[in-house]
Coordinates of C-alpha atoms and ligand atoms in Angstrom, one line a residue:
X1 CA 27.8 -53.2 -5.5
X2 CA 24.9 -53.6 -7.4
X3 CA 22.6 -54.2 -4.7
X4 CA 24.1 -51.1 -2.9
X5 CA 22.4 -48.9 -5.6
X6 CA 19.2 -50.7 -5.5
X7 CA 19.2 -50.1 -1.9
X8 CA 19.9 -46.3 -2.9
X9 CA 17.0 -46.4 -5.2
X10 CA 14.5 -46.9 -2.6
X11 CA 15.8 -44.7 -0.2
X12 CA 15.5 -41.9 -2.7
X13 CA 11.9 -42.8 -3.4
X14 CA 11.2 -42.9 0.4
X15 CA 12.7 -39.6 0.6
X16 CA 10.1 -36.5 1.4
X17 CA 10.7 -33.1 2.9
X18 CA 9.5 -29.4 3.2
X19 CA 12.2 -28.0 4.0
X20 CA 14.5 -26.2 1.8
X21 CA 17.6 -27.2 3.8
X22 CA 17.2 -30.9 3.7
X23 CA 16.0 -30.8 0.0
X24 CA 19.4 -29.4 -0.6
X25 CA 21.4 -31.4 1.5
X26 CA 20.1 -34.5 -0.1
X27 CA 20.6 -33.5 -3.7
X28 CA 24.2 -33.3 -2.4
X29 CA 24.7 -36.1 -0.9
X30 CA 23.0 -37.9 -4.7
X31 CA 24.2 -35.2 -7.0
X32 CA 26.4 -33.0 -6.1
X33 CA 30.2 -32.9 -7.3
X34 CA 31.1 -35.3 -4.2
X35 CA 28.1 -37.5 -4.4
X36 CA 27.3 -40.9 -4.1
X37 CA 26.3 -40.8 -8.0
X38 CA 29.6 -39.5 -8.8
X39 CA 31.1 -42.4 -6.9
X40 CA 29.4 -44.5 -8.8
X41 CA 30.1 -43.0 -12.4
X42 CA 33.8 -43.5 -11.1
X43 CA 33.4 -47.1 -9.6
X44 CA 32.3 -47.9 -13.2
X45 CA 36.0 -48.6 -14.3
X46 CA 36.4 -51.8 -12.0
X47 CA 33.2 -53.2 -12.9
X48 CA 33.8 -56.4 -15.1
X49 CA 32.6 -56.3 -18.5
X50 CA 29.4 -59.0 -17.8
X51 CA 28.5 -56.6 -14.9
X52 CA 28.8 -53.5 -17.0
X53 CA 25.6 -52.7 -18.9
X54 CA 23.1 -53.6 -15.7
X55 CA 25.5 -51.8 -13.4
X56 CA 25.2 -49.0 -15.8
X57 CA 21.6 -49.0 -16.0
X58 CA 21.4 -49.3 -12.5
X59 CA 23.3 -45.9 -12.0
X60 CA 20.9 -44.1 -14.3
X61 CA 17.9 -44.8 -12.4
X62 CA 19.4 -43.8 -9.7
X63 CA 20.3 -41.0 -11.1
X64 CA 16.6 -40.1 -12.6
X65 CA 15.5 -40.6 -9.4
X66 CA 17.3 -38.3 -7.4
X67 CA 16.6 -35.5 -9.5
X68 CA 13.1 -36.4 -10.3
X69 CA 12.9 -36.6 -6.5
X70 CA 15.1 -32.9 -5.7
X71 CA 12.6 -31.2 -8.4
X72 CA 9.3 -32.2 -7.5
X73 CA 9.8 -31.5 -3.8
X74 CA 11.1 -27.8 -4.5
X75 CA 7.9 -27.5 -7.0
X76 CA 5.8 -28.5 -3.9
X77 CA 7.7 -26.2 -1.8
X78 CA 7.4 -23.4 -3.9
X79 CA 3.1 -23.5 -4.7
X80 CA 3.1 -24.0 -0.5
X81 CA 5.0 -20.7 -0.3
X82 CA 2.4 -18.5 -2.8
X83 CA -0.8 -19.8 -1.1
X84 CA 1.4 -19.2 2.6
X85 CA -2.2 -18.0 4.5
X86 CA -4.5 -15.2 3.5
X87 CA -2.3 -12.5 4.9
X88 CA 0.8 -13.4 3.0
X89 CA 4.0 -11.6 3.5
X90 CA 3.1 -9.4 6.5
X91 CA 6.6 -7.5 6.3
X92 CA 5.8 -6.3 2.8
X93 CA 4.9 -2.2 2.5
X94 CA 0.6 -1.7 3.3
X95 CA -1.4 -0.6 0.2
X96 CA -2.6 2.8 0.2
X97 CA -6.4 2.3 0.3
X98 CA -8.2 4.7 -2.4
X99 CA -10.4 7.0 0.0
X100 CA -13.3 8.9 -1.9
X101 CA -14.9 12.2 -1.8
X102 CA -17.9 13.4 -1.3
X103 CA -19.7 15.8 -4.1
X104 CA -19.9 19.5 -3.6
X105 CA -24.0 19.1 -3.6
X106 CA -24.0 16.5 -0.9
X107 CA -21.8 18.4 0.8
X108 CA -23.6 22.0 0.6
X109 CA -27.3 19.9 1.5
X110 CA -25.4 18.0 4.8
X111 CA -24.5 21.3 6.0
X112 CA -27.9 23.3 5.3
X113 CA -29.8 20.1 6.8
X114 CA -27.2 20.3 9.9
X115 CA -27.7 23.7 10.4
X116 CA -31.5 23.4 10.4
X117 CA -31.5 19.9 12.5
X118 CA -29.9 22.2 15.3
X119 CA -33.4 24.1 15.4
X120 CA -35.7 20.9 15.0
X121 CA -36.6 20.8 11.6
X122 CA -36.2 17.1 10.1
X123 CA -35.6 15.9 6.8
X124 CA -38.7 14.8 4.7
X125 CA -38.3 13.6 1.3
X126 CA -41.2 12.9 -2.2
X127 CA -41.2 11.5 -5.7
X128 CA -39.1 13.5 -8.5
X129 CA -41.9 12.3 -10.8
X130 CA -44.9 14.4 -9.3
X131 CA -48.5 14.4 -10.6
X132 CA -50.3 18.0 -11.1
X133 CA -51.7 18.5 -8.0
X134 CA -48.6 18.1 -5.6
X135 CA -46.5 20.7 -7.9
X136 CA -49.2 23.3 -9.0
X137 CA -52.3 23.4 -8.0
X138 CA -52.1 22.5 -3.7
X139 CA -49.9 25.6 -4.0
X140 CA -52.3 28.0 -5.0
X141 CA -51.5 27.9 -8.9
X142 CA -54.9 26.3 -10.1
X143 CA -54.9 25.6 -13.9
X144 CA -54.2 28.3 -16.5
X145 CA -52.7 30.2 -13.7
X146 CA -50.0 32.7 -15.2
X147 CA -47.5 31.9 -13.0
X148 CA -47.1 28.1 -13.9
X149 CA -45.2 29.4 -16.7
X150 CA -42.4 30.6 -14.2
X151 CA -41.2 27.2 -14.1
X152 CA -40.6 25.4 -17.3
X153 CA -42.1 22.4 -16.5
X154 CA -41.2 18.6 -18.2
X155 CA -44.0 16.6 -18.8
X156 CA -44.5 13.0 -18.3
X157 CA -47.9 12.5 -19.3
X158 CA -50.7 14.9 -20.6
X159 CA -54.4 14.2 -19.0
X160 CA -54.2 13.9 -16.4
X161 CA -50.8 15.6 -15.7
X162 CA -47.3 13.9 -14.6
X163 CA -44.6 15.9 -14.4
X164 CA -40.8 16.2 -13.1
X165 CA -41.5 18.3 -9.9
X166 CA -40.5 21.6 -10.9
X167 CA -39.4 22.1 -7.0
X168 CA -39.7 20.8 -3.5
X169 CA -42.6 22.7 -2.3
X170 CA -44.5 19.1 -3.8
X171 CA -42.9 17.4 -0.6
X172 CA -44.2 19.8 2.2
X173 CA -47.7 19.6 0.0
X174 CA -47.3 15.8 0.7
X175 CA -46.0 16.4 4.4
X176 CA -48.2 18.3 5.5
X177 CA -50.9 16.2 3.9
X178 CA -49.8 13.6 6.3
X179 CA -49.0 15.8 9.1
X180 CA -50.9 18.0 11.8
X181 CA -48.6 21.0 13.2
X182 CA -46.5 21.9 14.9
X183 CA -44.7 21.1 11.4
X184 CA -40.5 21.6 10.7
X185 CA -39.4 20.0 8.2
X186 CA -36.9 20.5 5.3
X187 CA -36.7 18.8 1.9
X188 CA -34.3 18.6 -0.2
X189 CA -34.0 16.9 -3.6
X190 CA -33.3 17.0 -7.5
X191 CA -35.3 19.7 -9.6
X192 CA -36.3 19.9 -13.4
X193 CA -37.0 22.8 -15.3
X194 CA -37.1 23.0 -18.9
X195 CA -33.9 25.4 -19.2
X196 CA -31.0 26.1 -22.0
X197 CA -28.0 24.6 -20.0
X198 CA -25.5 27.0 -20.0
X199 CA -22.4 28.0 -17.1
X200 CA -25.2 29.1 -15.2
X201 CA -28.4 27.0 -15.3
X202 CA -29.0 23.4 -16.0
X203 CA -32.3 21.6 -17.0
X204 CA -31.7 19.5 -13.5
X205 CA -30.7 21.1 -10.0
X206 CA -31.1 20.7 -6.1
X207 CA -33.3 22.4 -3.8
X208 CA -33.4 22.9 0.5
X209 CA -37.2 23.8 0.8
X210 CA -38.2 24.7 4.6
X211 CA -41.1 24.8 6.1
X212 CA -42.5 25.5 9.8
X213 CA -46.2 25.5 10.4
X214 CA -47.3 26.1 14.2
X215 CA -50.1 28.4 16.1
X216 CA -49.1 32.3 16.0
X217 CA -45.8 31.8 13.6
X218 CA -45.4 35.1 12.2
X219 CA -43.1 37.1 9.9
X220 CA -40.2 38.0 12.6
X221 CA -39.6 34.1 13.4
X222 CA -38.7 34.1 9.0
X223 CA -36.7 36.7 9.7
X224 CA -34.4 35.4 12.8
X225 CA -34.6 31.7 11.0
X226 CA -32.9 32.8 8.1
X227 CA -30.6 35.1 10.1
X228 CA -29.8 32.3 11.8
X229 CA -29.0 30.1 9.0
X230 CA -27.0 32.9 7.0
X231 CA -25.0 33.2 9.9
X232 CA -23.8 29.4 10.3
X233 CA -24.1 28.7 6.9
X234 CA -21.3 31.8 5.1
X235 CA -20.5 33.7 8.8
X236 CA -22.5 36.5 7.6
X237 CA -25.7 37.8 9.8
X238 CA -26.7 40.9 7.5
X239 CA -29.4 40.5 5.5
X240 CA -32.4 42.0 3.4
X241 CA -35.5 41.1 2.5
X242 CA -36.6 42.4 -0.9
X243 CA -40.5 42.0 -2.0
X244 CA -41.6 39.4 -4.3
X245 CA -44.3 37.2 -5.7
X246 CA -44.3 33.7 -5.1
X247 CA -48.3 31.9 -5.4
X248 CA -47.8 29.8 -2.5
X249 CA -46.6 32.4 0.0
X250 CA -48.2 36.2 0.8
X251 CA -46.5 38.0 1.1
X252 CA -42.8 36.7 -0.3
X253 CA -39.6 37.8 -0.4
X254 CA -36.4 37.2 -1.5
X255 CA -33.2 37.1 0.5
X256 CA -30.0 38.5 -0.3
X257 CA -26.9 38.2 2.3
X258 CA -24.3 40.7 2.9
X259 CA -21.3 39.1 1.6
X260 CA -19.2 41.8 1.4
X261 CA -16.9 43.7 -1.0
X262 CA -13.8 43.1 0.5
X263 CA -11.5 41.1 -2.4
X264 CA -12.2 41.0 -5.4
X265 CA -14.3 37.5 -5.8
X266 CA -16.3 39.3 -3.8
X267 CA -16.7 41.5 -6.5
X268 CA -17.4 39.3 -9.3
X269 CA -19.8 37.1 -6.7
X270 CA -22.0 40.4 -6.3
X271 CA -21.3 42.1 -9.4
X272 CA -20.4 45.2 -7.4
X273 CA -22.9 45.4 -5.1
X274 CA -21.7 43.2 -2.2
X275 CA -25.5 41.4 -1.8
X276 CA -26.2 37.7 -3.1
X277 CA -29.4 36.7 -3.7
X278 CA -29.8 33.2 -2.0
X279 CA -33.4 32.3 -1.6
X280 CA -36.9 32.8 -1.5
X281 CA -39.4 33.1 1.2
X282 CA -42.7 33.8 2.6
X283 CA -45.5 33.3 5.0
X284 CA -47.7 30.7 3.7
X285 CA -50.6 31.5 1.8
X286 CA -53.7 30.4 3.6
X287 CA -54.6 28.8 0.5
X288 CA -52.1 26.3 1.1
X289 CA -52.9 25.3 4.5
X290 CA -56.6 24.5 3.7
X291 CA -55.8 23.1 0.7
X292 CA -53.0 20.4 2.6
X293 CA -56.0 19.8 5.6
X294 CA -54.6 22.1 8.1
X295 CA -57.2 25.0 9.2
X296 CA -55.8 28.4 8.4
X297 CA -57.6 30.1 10.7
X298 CA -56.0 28.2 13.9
X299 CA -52.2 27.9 12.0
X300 CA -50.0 29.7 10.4
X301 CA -46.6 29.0 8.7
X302 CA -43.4 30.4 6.9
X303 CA -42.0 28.6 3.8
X304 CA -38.9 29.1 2.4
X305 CA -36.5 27.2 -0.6
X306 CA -33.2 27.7 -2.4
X307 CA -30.7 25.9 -5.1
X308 CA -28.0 24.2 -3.7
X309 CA -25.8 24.1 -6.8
X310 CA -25.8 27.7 -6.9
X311 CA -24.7 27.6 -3.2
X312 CA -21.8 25.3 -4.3
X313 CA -20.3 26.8 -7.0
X314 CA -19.9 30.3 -4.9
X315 CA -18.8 28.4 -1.5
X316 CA -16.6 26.5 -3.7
X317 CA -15.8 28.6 -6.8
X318 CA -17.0 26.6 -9.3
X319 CA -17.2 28.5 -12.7
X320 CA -19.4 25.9 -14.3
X321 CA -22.8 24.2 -13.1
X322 CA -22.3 21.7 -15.8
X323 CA -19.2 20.5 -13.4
X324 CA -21.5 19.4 -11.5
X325 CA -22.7 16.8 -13.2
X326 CA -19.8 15.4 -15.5
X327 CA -18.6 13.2 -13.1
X328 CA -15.0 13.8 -13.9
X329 CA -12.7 12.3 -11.3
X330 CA -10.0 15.1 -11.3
X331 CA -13.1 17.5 -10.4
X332 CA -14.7 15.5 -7.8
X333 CA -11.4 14.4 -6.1
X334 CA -10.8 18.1 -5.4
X335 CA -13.4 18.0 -2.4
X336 CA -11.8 14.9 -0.9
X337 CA -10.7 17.4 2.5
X338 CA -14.1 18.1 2.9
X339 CA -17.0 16.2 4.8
Ligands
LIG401 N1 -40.6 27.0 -4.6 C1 -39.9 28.2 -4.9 C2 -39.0 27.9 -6.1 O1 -38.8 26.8 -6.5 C3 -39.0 28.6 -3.7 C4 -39.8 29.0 -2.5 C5 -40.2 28.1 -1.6 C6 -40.3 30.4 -2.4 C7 -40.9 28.5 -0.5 C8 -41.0 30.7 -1.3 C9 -41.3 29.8 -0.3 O2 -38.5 28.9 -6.6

């Protein structure tokens, strides 16, 4: 009898399985209610006394063994199951993946660059940080000119002067620097003008400056451009062109769409009137063009720039400029159907 058991021992340390069937079967066959341990326990009675305490002992090993045996092969199944493959249960429901938005101002400077890519202009793009002669004084505002003080300007660095470009007219100074006409390019990119932030203005904005230098451009080609771009940019065509003063251009102008007075956001977007002012424009000074390296006298060119943020917060109703820059999920999220 005794030997039977030892022979049981070893079997139950030769045992090994993965699978959850056989595991189970053999801690029947050792320790289940009609199991070979049980057999045992009750075999016990007829065992003489001499036999009795290493029969006994015998029994308990067996015993520890089995279910030493039975647990660590379900551990080992178990820690197989959770690393099962990278992929795991493939049944189980998909994870929604978090998609993101893009902001309003990307969106409002894809479309104007879009629009203007359709009539050759390309994007070029300069430093925010600007020195004097990019920002003022290649655009026809030499020092102590009155009209520096039109823009607010942050200061880097006094003598010489470095500056936060106080718009993007620095970039087509810098383009056309580097480039002979025909010249289209657009540039757009963060502003800085020293401004009390409020709902309405920020110390930081965006601007779309354009410019087209070429032989014989003249005033009507402005004209239709912006026509143009009014149309596919709102769906409105009507425009005026009201004089202004700009240094860099002669003569200037300012554009204001037709936008209507049909509900009343139109209204409040026009304060009555139906006409939003949307940017500013002009043929280039000749000025300019020498100044850059390009002969006045051969060329000549329009120029024209706008805010973006102000563009987004009427395309999208945006009460707030500051939104713009909070970066507050629940307001960005809001232009997730957009592209
Ligand atoms: N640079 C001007 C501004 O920042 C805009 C402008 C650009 C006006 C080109 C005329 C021509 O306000």
């Amino acid at each position: 009898m005794i030997e039977k058991i030892k022979s049981q021992i070893v079997a139950v340390e030769a045992f090994s399985s993965t699978n959850v069937e056989e595991i189970e079967n053999f801690r029947i066959k050792y320790l289940g209610k009609k199991g070979l341990l049980n057999d045992f326990f009750a075999a016990f009675k007829e065992v003489p006394n001499e036999q009795k305490k290493e029969f006994g002992q015998a029994v308990n090993t067996l015993k520890n063994a089995a279910t030493e045996k039975v647990n660590a092969l379900k551990e080992a199944l178990a820690s197989q199951e959770e690393s099962k493959g990278v992929y795991g249960d493939l049944s189980r429901p998909g994870e929604p993946i978090a998609l993101g938005s893009r902001h309003p101002i990307s969106l409002v400077k894809n479309k104007i660059t879009d629009i203007f890519a359709r009539i050759g202009f390309n994007v070029s793009e300069g430093p925010e940080i600007e020195d004097d002669w990019h920002n003022f004084t290649a655009l026809n505002l030499p020092e102590y000119h009155p009209a520096r003080d039109m823009q607010d300007t942050f200061f880097v660095e006094k003598d010489p002067d470095v500056l936060l470009r106080t718009h993007t007219s620095s970039v087509q100074v810098r383009y056309m620097e580097n480039n002979q006409p025909p010249i289209r390019t657009i540039s757009p990119g963060r502003v800085f003008r020293n401004e009390a932030i409020s709902a309405r203005s920020h110390c930081f904005f965006h601007q779309v400056e354009g410019l087209y230098v070429d032989k014989g451009v003249s005033f009507a080609d402005l004209k239709q451009t912006l026509q143009y771009f009014t149309t596919e940019m709102f769906g409105k065509s009507k425009i005026r062109l009201r004089p202004s003063y700009f240094p860099f251009t002669e003569p200037s102008a300012e554009v204001d769409v037709y936008w209507g007075l049909e509900t009343e956001t139109d209204y409040k977007m026009t304060k009555g009137t139906g006409w939003l002012e949307i940017m500013g424009c002009g043929m280039v000074d000749p000025n300019v063009l020498k100044n850059c390296g390009i002969d006045p006298t051969e060329y000549s060119g329009f120029a024209f720039g706008m805010g973006i943020d102000r563009i987004a917060l009427l395309l999208h109703q945006i009460p707030d400029i500051r939104m713009l820059s909070e970066n507050d999920l629940r307001f960005l999220e809001q232009f997730k159907a957009s592209i």
